[in-house]
Amino acid sequence: MTVIPDSPTSRSLQLSRYAPVAAFLAVSLAVAAPILIHAALPGVDLPNHIARYAIMADPTGPLGKYYSVPGYAAVPNSAVDLIWLMTGMSGDPIRFANAIFALYAVNFVASVMVLSRVLQGHWTVWPVVSGFLVYNGAFFWGFQNYLFSVPFAIYGLALWIATERQPTAFRLLIFLPFAAGLYLMHLFAFVALALLAFARELQELIAAGSNWTRRLLERIAMAVPFLLPIIWMLSGPTGEQGTHTSFGDLGERIEALRSPVSTRALDEAPFMTSVGLCGLAILVLCLLTVFRRGGPRLVANRQIVAPALVLLVAAVAAPMWLNGVAYVQIRLPFVVLAVLIAGTSWRGISPRQGAILVAVFATLIGVRSIQFEQYAALNDREIHDLETVLAELPPGSRLLPLRAPGQQGMRRLWQAQAYAVTLRQSFVPTLFLGVHALNVRPEWLEYTNPALFAIDLRRILVPRSERPRTQGTFWKDWEDVFTYALVLDAFDPALIADQPLRTVARSGRFTLLKIE
């Protein structure tokens, strides 16, 4: 038998075959490692989600006096809650949340890779650029259930396109459970898939020309997997935070544009924002090459044009508040970019130009990962100080969260008091309610506010007779209701010299006070 040695061309083909796998592994490691290194991640809302896991794990413990978990409620915001239930709820909720974020980071890049494979017909390196979008605005706000669900919306689009020529009955068997499951995971991820699928079908109707009515009759049944959850949603009760809906001002529109790389929730990370915006500009410039007729350019797959356009319109039109849910406008923009990355491929690019492109995005992803690791390390150190202070807090206490004057706008610690729920089984007044499977017992409801955060400590200095008495003003009778207070920042002790407060512990920026 004659063995013909590999030629340089065949060796390069073998290398190019493994390049997407190598790139995926490298980017996955780059975006997931900084998450796994540090237990307490800097997500604004994340401490509240972790607290809910702790309550779910021990509903009859000291917290049972204040909170109730209604078994499992069919709430369209339950992705991670369901996974926590399936694990048996026996682990550390903080580490569990950490692992969920790392899994999201890898799965997000993988979903873009899979969608690209369906659209392009082969694996390519370009989709791993989506790793640059992992640390987005929704990530830093700690929207854990939504982030975990987004990759499954992208997988859903890939599955929708891959099965387009299959019988409708077969597709219904797939998408009836898939859409219902995605709805339970997170409403906005379900909406993203519904918009993408609708746009794809609309594109096919237009392409059918004069046969559009026949095409419509053939495919109208595929609306059922999305209509059923929508009917379910519309018949459901109103959440604890009401039905407030507003578009927001110009600043919120700008924030929506920045949101794929935004660190708005990280008040102390301006350089990370600058690097992110620089990389976002480069990515957008690359995507704009689809309008070029020659030279190095991206070419858009026809099947993705309408879905990307419809999702883009939805992202631009999204309000800031929708039915009591905030920061809606930052949810879709990074998904739009992910779909565009998956639906495009490079043409007319030389090896040298390709190497430069790889170097640029590898540098951007690497720098963002290093910056996130540094910021996560800062947050982890401060939460360790908080743990030291909370060690002096008796289980079952009622904790009043306070901020030093001028610090209330610092977002990263808005919900840090929720760690007292996880670590010391204490009642705090600011846990999320209504949109999650968690209730406050009626006798404590007036001392909660699920839309608020730790208050300026000067509010408790107001004489009792002058304090507001409205629902949700949890500090109105703080001397009688709460047993301890937690100040999340360094402050002048003279401010509380005449108050019934005694310092119990202090570590770093945190101070625990006993209410006497």
CSV table of N, CA, C and O in Angstrom, one decimal, residues 51-155:
chain,number,residue,atom,x,y,z
A,51,ALA,N,-31.0,34.9,46.9
A,51,ALA,CA,-31.9,34.8,48.1
A,51,ALA,C,-33.1,33.9,47.9
A,51,ALA,O,-33.5,33.2,48.8
A,52,ARG,N,-33.7,34.1,46.7
A,52,ARG,CA,-34.9,33.3,46.4
A,52,ARG,C,-34.6,31.8,46.4
A,52,ARG,O,-35.4,31.0,46.9
A,53,TYR,N,-33.4,31.4,45.9
A,53,TYR,CA,-33.0,30.0,45.9
A,53,TYR,C,-32.9,29.5,47.4
A,53,TYR,O,-33.2,28.4,47.7
A,54,ALA,N,-32.3,30.3,48.2
A,54,ALA,CA,-32.2,29.9,49.6
A,54,ALA,C,-33.5,29.7,50.3
A,54,ALA,O,-33.7,28.8,51.1
A,55,ILE,N,-34.5,30.6,50.0
A,55,ILE,CA,-35.8,30.4,50.6
A,55,ILE,C,-36.5,29.2,50.0
A,55,ILE,O,-37.2,28.4,50.8
A,56,MET,N,-36.3,28.9,48.7
A,56,MET,CA,-36.9,27.7,48.1
A,56,MET,C,-36.4,26.5,48.8
A,56,MET,O,-37.1,25.5,49.0
A,57,ALA,N,-35.1,26.5,49.2
A,57,ALA,CA,-34.4,25.3,49.7
A,57,ALA,C,-34.9,25.0,51.1
A,57,ALA,O,-34.8,23.9,51.6
A,58,ASP,N,-35.4,26.0,51.9
A,58,ASP,CA,-35.8,25.8,53.3
A,58,ASP,C,-37.0,26.6,53.6
A,58,ASP,O,-37.0,27.6,54.4
A,59,PRO,N,-38.1,26.3,53.0
A,59,PRO,CA,-39.3,27.1,53.2
A,59,PRO,C,-39.9,27.1,54.6
A,59,PRO,O,-40.7,27.9,54.9
A,60,THR,N,-39.5,26.1,55.4
A,60,THR,CA,-40.1,26.0,56.8
A,60,THR,C,-39.1,26.4,57.8
A,60,THR,O,-39.4,26.3,59.0
A,61,GLY,N,-38.0,27.0,57.4
A,61,GLY,CA,-37.0,27.5,58.3
A,61,GLY,C,-37.4,28.9,58.9
A,61,GLY,O,-38.5,29.3,58.8
A,62,PRO,N,-36.4,29.6,59.5
A,62,PRO,CA,-36.7,30.9,60.0
A,62,PRO,C,-37.4,31.9,59.1
A,62,PRO,O,-38.2,32.7,59.4
A,63,LEU,N,-37.1,31.7,57.7
A,63,LEU,CA,-37.6,32.6,56.8
A,63,LEU,C,-39.1,32.3,56.5
A,63,LEU,O,-39.8,33.1,55.9
A,64,GLY,N,-39.6,31.1,56.9
A,64,GLY,CA,-40.9,30.7,56.6
A,64,GLY,C,-41.9,31.7,57.3
A,64,GLY,O,-43.1,31.7,57.0
A,65,LYS,N,-41.5,32.4,58.4
A,65,LYS,CA,-42.3,33.3,59.1
A,65,LYS,C,-42.7,34.5,58.2
A,65,LYS,O,-43.7,35.2,58.3
A,66,TYR,N,-41.8,34.8,57.2
A,66,TYR,CA,-41.9,36.0,56.4
A,66,TYR,C,-42.3,35.7,54.9
A,66,TYR,O,-43.0,36.5,54.3
A,67,TYR,N,-41.8,34.6,54.4
A,67,TYR,CA,-42.0,34.3,53.0
A,67,TYR,C,-42.7,33.0,52.8
A,67,TYR,O,-42.6,32.1,53.6
A,68,SER,N,-43.4,32.9,51.7
A,68,SER,CA,-43.9,31.6,51.3
A,68,SER,C,-43.6,31.3,49.8
A,68,SER,O,-43.6,32.2,49.0
A,69,VAL,N,-43.3,30.1,49.6
A,69,VAL,CA,-43.0,29.6,48.2
A,69,VAL,C,-44.1,28.7,47.8
A,69,VAL,O,-44.3,27.6,48.3
A,70,PRO,N,-44.9,29.1,46.8
A,70,PRO,CA,-46.1,28.4,46.4
A,70,PRO,C,-45.8,27.2,45.6
A,70,PRO,O,-46.2,27.0,44.4
A,71,GLY,N,-45.0,26.2,46.1
A,71,GLY,CA,-44.7,25.0,45.4
A,71,GLY,C,-43.9,25.5,44.1
A,71,GLY,O,-42.9,26.1,44.2
A,72,TYR,N,-44.5,25.2,43.0
A,72,TYR,CA,-44.0,25.8,41.7
A,72,TYR,C,-45.1,26.4,41.0
A,72,TYR,O,-46.1,25.8,40.7
A,73,ALA,N,-45.0,27.7,40.8
A,73,ALA,CA,-46.0,28.5,40.0
A,73,ALA,C,-45.5,28.6,38.6
A,73,ALA,O,-44.3,28.7,38.3
A,74,ALA,N,-46.4,28.5,37.6
A,74,ALA,CA,-46.1,28.6,36.2
A,74,ALA,C,-45.8,30.1,35.9
A,74,ALA,O,-46.6,30.8,35.2
A,75,VAL,N,-44.7,30.6,36.3
A,75,VAL,CA,-44.3,32.0,36.1
A,75,VAL,C,-43.3,32.0,34.9
A,75,VAL,O,-42.4,31.3,34.8
A,76,PRO,N,-43.6,33.0,33.9
A,76,PRO,CA,-42.7,33.0,32.7
A,76,PRO,C,-41.4,33.7,33.0
A,76,PRO,O,-40.9,34.6,32.3
A,77,ASN,N,-40.7,33.3,34.1
A,77,ASN,CA,-39.4,33.8,34.5
A,77,ASN,C,-38.7,32.8,35.4
A,77,ASN,O,-38.2,33.2,36.5
A,78,SER,N,-38.7,31.6,35.0
A,78,SER,CA,-38.4,30.5,35.9
A,78,SER,C,-37.2,29.6,35.5
A,78,SER,O,-37.1,28.5,36.0
A,79,ALA,N,-36.4,30.0,34.5
A,79,ALA,CA,-35.4,29.1,33.9
A,79,ALA,C,-34.5,28.5,35.0
A,79,ALA,O,-34.4,27.3,35.2
A,80,VAL,N,-33.9,29.4,35.8
A,80,VAL,CA,-32.9,29.0,36.8
A,80,VAL,C,-33.6,28.4,38.0
A,80,VAL,O,-33.1,27.5,38.6
A,81,ASP,N,-34.8,28.9,38.3
A,81,ASP,CA,-35.5,28.3,39.4
A,81,ASP,C,-35.8,26.8,39.2
A,81,ASP,O,-35.7,26.0,40.1
A,82,LEU,N,-36.2,26.5,37.9
A,82,LEU,CA,-36.4,25.1,37.6
A,82,LEU,C,-35.2,24.2,37.7
A,82,LEU,O,-35.2,23.1,38.2
A,83,ILE,N,-34.0,24.8,37.3
A,83,ILE,CA,-32.8,24.0,37.4
A,83,ILE,C,-32.4,23.8,38.8
A,83,ILE,O,-32.0,22.7,39.3
A,84,TRP,N,-32.6,24.8,39.7
A,84,TRP,CA,-32.4,24.7,41.1
A,84,TRP,C,-33.2,23.6,41.7
A,84,TRP,O,-32.8,22.8,42.6
A,85,LEU,N,-34.5,23.6,41.3
A,85,LEU,CA,-35.4,22.5,41.8
A,85,LEU,C,-34.9,21.2,41.4
A,85,LEU,O,-34.9,20.2,42.2
A,86,MET,N,-34.4,21.0,40.1
A,86,MET,CA,-34.0,19.7,39.6
A,86,MET,C,-32.7,19.3,40.3
A,86,MET,O,-32.4,18.1,40.3
A,87,THR,N,-31.9,20.2,40.8
A,87,THR,CA,-30.6,19.8,41.5
A,87,THR,C,-30.9,19.3,42.9
A,87,THR,O,-30.0,18.8,43.6
A,88,GLY,N,-32.1,19.5,43.4
A,88,GLY,CA,-32.4,19.1,44.8
A,88,GLY,C,-32.2,20.2,45.8
A,88,GLY,O,-32.5,20.0,47.0
A,89,MET,N,-31.8,21.4,45.3
A,89,MET,CA,-31.6,22.5,46.1
A,89,MET,C,-30.7,22.3,47.4
A,89,MET,O,-30.9,22.9,48.4
A,90,SER,N,-29.7,21.4,47.2
A,90,SER,CA,-28.9,21.1,48.4
A,90,SER,C,-27.5,21.7,48.4
A,90,SER,O,-26.8,21.6,49.3
A,91,GLY,N,-27.2,22.5,47.3
A,91,GLY,CA,-25.9,23.1,47.2
A,91,GLY,C,-25.8,24.5,47.8
A,91,GLY,O,-26.8,25.0,48.3
A,92,ASP,N,-24.7,25.2,47.5
A,92,ASP,CA,-24.6,26.6,47.9
A,92,ASP,C,-25.2,27.4,46.8
A,92,ASP,O,-24.8,27.4,45.7
A,93,PRO,N,-26.2,28.2,47.2
A,93,PRO,CA,-26.9,29.0,46.2
A,93,PRO,C,-26.0,30.0,45.5
A,93,PRO,O,-26.2,30.3,44.3
A,94,ILE,N,-25.0,30.5,46.2
A,94,ILE,CA,-24.1,31.5,45.6
A,94,ILE,C,-23.3,30.8,44.5
A,94,ILE,O,-23.1,31.4,43.4
A,95,ARG,N,-22.7,29.7,44.8
A,95,ARG,CA,-21.9,28.9,43.8
A,95,ARG,C,-22.8,28.4,42.6
A,95,ARG,O,-22.4,28.4,41.5
A,96,PHE,N,-24.1,28.1,43.0
A,96,PHE,CA,-25.0,27.6,41.9
A,96,PHE,C,-25.2,28.8,40.9
A,96,PHE,O,-25.2,28.5,39.7
A,97,ALA,N,-25.5,30.0,41.4
A,97,ALA,CA,-25.7,31.1,40.5
A,97,ALA,C,-24.5,31.4,39.7
A,97,ALA,O,-24.6,31.7,38.5
A,98,ASN,N,-23.3,31.2,40.3
A,98,ASN,CA,-22.1,31.4,39.6
A,98,ASN,C,-21.9,30.4,38.4
A,98,ASN,O,-21.6,30.8,37.3
A,99,ALA,N,-22.2,29.2,38.7
A,99,ALA,CA,-22.1,28.1,37.6
A,99,ALA,C,-23.1,28.4,36.5
A,99,ALA,O,-22.8,28.2,35.3
A,100,ILE,N,-24.3,28.9,36.9
A,100,ILE,CA,-25.3,29.2,35.9
A,100,ILE,C,-24.8,30.3,34.9
A,100,ILE,O,-25.0,30.2,33.7
A,101,PHE,N,-24.2,31.3,35.4
A,101,PHE,CA,-23.7,32.4,34.6
A,101,PHE,C,-22.6,31.9,33.7
A,101,PHE,O,-22.5,32.3,32.5
A,102,ALA,N,-21.7,31.0,34.2
A,102,ALA,CA,-20.6,30.5,33.4
A,102,ALA,C,-21.2,29.6,32.3
A,102,ALA,O,-20.8,29.6,31.1
A,103,LEU,N,-22.3,28.8,32.6
A,103,LEU,CA,-22.9,28.0,31.6
A,103,LEU,C,-23.6,28.9,30.5
A,103,LEU,O,-23.5,28.6,29.3
A,104,TYR,N,-24.2,30.0,30.9
A,104,TYR,CA,-24.8,30.9,30.0
A,104,TYR,C,-23.7,31.4,29.0
A,104,TYR,O,-23.9,31.5,27.8
A,105,ALA,N,-22.6,31.8,29.5
A,105,ALA,CA,-21.5,32.4,28.7
A,105,ALA,C,-21.1,31.4,27.6
A,105,ALA,O,-21.0,31.8,26.4
A,106,VAL,N,-20.9,30.2,28.0
A,106,VAL,CA,-20.4,29.2,27.0
A,106,VAL,C,-21.6,28.8,26.0
A,106,VAL,O,-21.4,28.7,24.8
A,107,ASN,N,-22.8,28.7,26.6
A,107,ASN,CA,-23.9,28.3,25.8
A,107,ASN,C,-24.3,29.4,24.8
A,107,ASN,O,-24.8,29.1,23.7
A,108,PHE,N,-24.2,30.6,25.2
A,108,PHE,CA,-24.5,31.7,24.2
A,108,PHE,C,-23.6,31.7,23.0
A,108,PHE,O,-24.1,31.7,21.9
A,109,VAL,N,-22.3,31.5,23.2
A,109,VAL,CA,-21.4,31.4,22.0
A,109,VAL,C,-21.7,30.1,21.2
A,109,VAL,O,-21.7,30.2,20.0
A,110,ALA,N,-22.0,29.0,21.9
A,110,ALA,CA,-22.4,27.8,21.2
A,110,ALA,C,-23.6,27.9,20.4
A,110,ALA,O,-23.7,27.4,19.2
A,111,SER,N,-24.6,28.7,20.9
A,111,SER,CA,-25.9,28.8,20.1
A,111,SER,C,-25.7,29.6,18.9
A,111,SER,O,-26.3,29.3,17.8
A,112,VAL,N,-24.8,30.6,18.9
A,112,VAL,CA,-24.5,31.4,17.7
A,112,VAL,C,-23.7,30.5,16.7
A,112,VAL,O,-24.0,30.6,15.5
A,113,MET,N,-22.8,29.7,17.2
A,113,MET,CA,-22.1,28.8,16.3
A,113,MET,C,-23.1,27.8,15.6
A,113,MET,O,-23.0,27.6,14.4
A,114,VAL,N,-24.1,27.3,16.4
A,114,VAL,CA,-25.0,26.3,15.8
A,114,VAL,C,-25.9,27.0,14.8
A,114,VAL,O,-26.2,26.5,13.7
A,115,LEU,N,-26.4,28.2,15.1
A,115,LEU,CA,-27.2,28.9,14.1
A,115,LEU,C,-26.4,29.2,12.8
A,115,LEU,O,-27.0,29.1,11.7
A,116,SER,N,-25.2,29.6,13.0
A,116,SER,CA,-24.3,29.8,11.8
A,116,SER,C,-24.2,28.6,11.0
A,116,SER,O,-24.2,28.6,9.8
A,117,ARG,N,-24.0,27.4,11.7
A,117,ARG,CA,-23.8,26.1,11.0
A,117,ARG,C,-25.1,25.8,10.2
A,117,ARG,O,-24.9,25.3,9.0
A,118,VAL,N,-26.2,26.1,10.7
A,118,VAL,CA,-27.5,25.8,10.0
A,118,VAL,C,-27.6,26.7,8.8
A,118,VAL,O,-28.0,26.3,7.7
A,119,LEU,N,-27.2,28.0,8.9
A,119,LEU,CA,-27.4,28.9,7.9
A,119,LEU,C,-26.3,28.8,6.8
A,119,LEU,O,-26.6,29.0,5.6
A,120,GLN,N,-25.1,28.6,7.2
A,120,GLN,CA,-23.9,28.6,6.3
A,120,GLN,C,-23.7,27.2,5.7
A,120,GLN,O,-23.0,27.1,4.7
A,121,GLY,N,-24.1,26.2,6.4
A,121,GLY,CA,-23.9,24.8,5.9
A,121,GLY,C,-22.5,24.2,6.3
A,121,GLY,O,-22.2,23.1,6.0
A,122,HIS,N,-21.7,25.0,7.1
A,122,HIS,CA,-20.5,24.5,7.6
A,122,HIS,C,-20.1,25.3,8.8
A,122,HIS,O,-20.6,26.4,9.0
A,123,TRP,N,-19.1,24.8,9.6
A,123,TRP,CA,-18.7,25.5,10.8
A,123,TRP,C,-17.6,26.6,10.3
A,123,TRP,O,-16.8,26.3,9.4
A,124,THR,N,-17.7,27.7,10.9
A,124,THR,CA,-16.7,28.8,10.7
A,124,THR,C,-16.3,29.4,12.0
A,124,THR,O,-16.9,29.2,13.0
A,125,VAL,N,-15.2,30.2,11.9
A,125,VAL,CA,-14.7,30.9,13.1
A,125,VAL,C,-15.4,32.1,13.4
A,125,VAL,O,-15.5,32.5,14.6
A,126,TRP,N,-16.0,32.8,12.4
A,126,TRP,CA,-16.6,34.1,12.7
A,126,TRP,C,-17.6,34.2,13.8
A,126,TRP,O,-17.6,35.1,14.6
A,127,PRO,N,-18.4,33.2,14.0
A,127,PRO,CA,-19.5,33.2,15.1
A,127,PRO,C,-18.9,33.4,16.5
A,127,PRO,O,-19.6,33.8,17.4
A,128,VAL,N,-17.6,32.9,16.7
A,128,VAL,CA,-17.1,33.0,18.1
A,128,VAL,C,-16.9,34.5,18.5
A,128,VAL,O,-16.7,34.8,19.7
A,129,VAL,N,-17.0,35.4,17.5
A,129,VAL,CA,-16.9,36.8,17.9
A,129,VAL,C,-18.1,37.2,18.9
A,129,VAL,O,-18.0,38.2,19.6
A,130,SER,N,-19.1,36.4,18.9
A,130,SER,CA,-20.2,36.6,19.8
A,130,SER,C,-19.7,36.6,21.3
A,130,SER,O,-20.4,37.1,22.2
A,131,GLY,N,-18.6,36.0,21.5
A,131,GLY,CA,-18.0,36.0,22.9
A,131,GLY,C,-17.8,37.5,23.4
A,131,GLY,O,-17.8,37.7,24.6
A,132,PHE,N,-17.6,38.4,22.5
A,132,PHE,CA,-17.5,39.8,22.9
A,132,PHE,C,-18.8,40.3,23.5
A,132,PHE,O,-18.7,41.3,24.2
A,133,LEU,N,-19.9,39.7,23.2
A,133,LEU,CA,-21.2,40.2,23.7
A,133,LEU,C,-21.7,39.6,25.0
A,133,LEU,O,-22.7,39.9,25.5
A,134,VAL,N,-20.9,38.6,25.5
A,134,VAL,CA,-21.3,37.9,26.7
A,134,VAL,C,-21.5,38.8,27.9
A,134,VAL,O,-22.5,38.7,28.6
A,135,TYR,N,-20.6,39.7,28.1
A,135,TYR,CA,-20.7,40.7,29.2
A,135,TYR,C,-21.5,41.9,28.8
A,135,TYR,O,-20.9,43.0,28.5
A,136,ASN,N,-22.8,41.8,28.7
A,136,ASN,CA,-23.6,42.9,28.2
A,136,ASN,C,-24.4,43.5,29.3
A,136,ASN,O,-24.2,43.2,30.5
A,137,GLY,N,-25.2,44.5,28.9
A,137,GLY,CA,-26.0,45.2,30.0
A,137,GLY,C,-26.8,44.4,30.8
A,137,GLY,O,-26.9,44.5,32.0
A,138,ALA,N,-27.5,43.4,30.2
A,138,ALA,CA,-28.4,42.5,31.0
A,138,ALA,C,-27.6,41.6,31.9
A,138,ALA,O,-28.0,41.3,33.0
A,139,PHE,N,-26.3,41.3,31.5
A,139,PHE,CA,-25.4,40.5,32.4
A,139,PHE,C,-25.1,41.3,33.7
A,139,PHE,O,-25.2,40.8,34.8
A,140,PHE,N,-24.7,42.6,33.5
A,140,PHE,CA,-24.3,43.3,34.7
A,140,PHE,C,-25.5,43.8,35.5
A,140,PHE,O,-25.3,44.1,36.7
A,141,TRP,N,-26.7,43.8,35.0
A,141,TRP,CA,-27.9,44.0,35.8
A,141,TRP,C,-28.3,42.7,36.5
A,141,TRP,O,-29.1,42.7,37.4
A,142,GLY,N,-27.7,41.6,36.1
A,142,GLY,CA,-28.0,40.3,36.8
A,142,GLY,C,-29.3,39.7,36.4
A,142,GLY,O,-29.9,39.0,37.2
A,143,PHE,N,-29.7,39.9,35.1
A,143,PHE,CA,-31.0,39.3,34.7
A,143,PHE,C,-30.7,37.8,34.3
A,143,PHE,O,-30.7,37.4,33.2
A,144,GLN,N,-30.6,37.0,35.4
A,144,GLN,CA,-30.1,35.6,35.2
A,144,GLN,C,-31.0,34.7,34.4
A,144,GLN,O,-30.6,34.0,33.5
A,145,ASN,N,-32.3,34.7,34.7
A,145,ASN,CA,-33.2,33.9,34.0
A,145,ASN,C,-33.3,34.2,32.5
A,145,ASN,O,-33.3,33.3,31.7
A,146,TYR,N,-33.3,35.5,32.2
A,146,TYR,CA,-33.3,35.9,30.8
A,146,TYR,C,-32.1,35.5,30.1
A,146,TYR,O,-32.1,34.9,29.0
A,147,LEU,N,-30.9,35.8,30.7
A,147,LEU,CA,-29.7,35.4,30.0
A,147,LEU,C,-29.5,33.9,29.8
A,147,LEU,O,-29.1,33.5,28.7
A,148,PHE,N,-29.9,33.1,30.7
A,148,PHE,CA,-29.8,31.7,30.6
A,148,PHE,C,-30.7,31.2,29.5
A,148,PHE,O,-30.4,30.2,28.8
A,149,SER,N,-31.9,31.9,29.2
A,149,SER,CA,-32.9,31.5,28.2
A,149,SER,C,-32.5,32.0,26.8
A,149,SER,O,-33.0,31.3,25.9
A,150,VAL,N,-31.8,33.0,26.7
A,150,VAL,CA,-31.5,33.6,25.3
A,150,VAL,C,-30.9,32.6,24.4
A,150,VAL,O,-31.3,32.5,23.2
A,151,PRO,N,-29.8,31.8,24.8
A,151,PRO,CA,-29.3,30.8,23.8
A,151,PRO,C,-30.3,29.9,23.3
A,151,PRO,O,-30.2,29.4,22.2
A,152,PHE,N,-31.3,29.5,24.1
A,152,PHE,CA,-32.3,28.6,23.7
A,152,PHE,C,-33.3,29.2,22.6
A,152,PHE,O,-33.8,28.5,21.8
A,153,ALA,N,-33.5,30.5,22.7
A,153,ALA,CA,-34.2,31.2,21.7
A,153,ALA,C,-33.4,31.2,20.4
A,153,ALA,O,-34.0,31.0,19.3
A,154,ILE,N,-32.1,31.3,20.4
A,154,ILE,CA,-31.3,31.2,19.2
A,154,ILE,C,-31.3,29.8,18.7
A,154,ILE,O,-31.3,29.6,17.5
A,155,TYR,N,-31.1,28.8,19.6
A,155,TYR,CA,-31.3,27.4,19.1
A,155,TYR,C,-32.6,27.2,18.5
A,155,TYR,O,-32.7,26.5,17.5
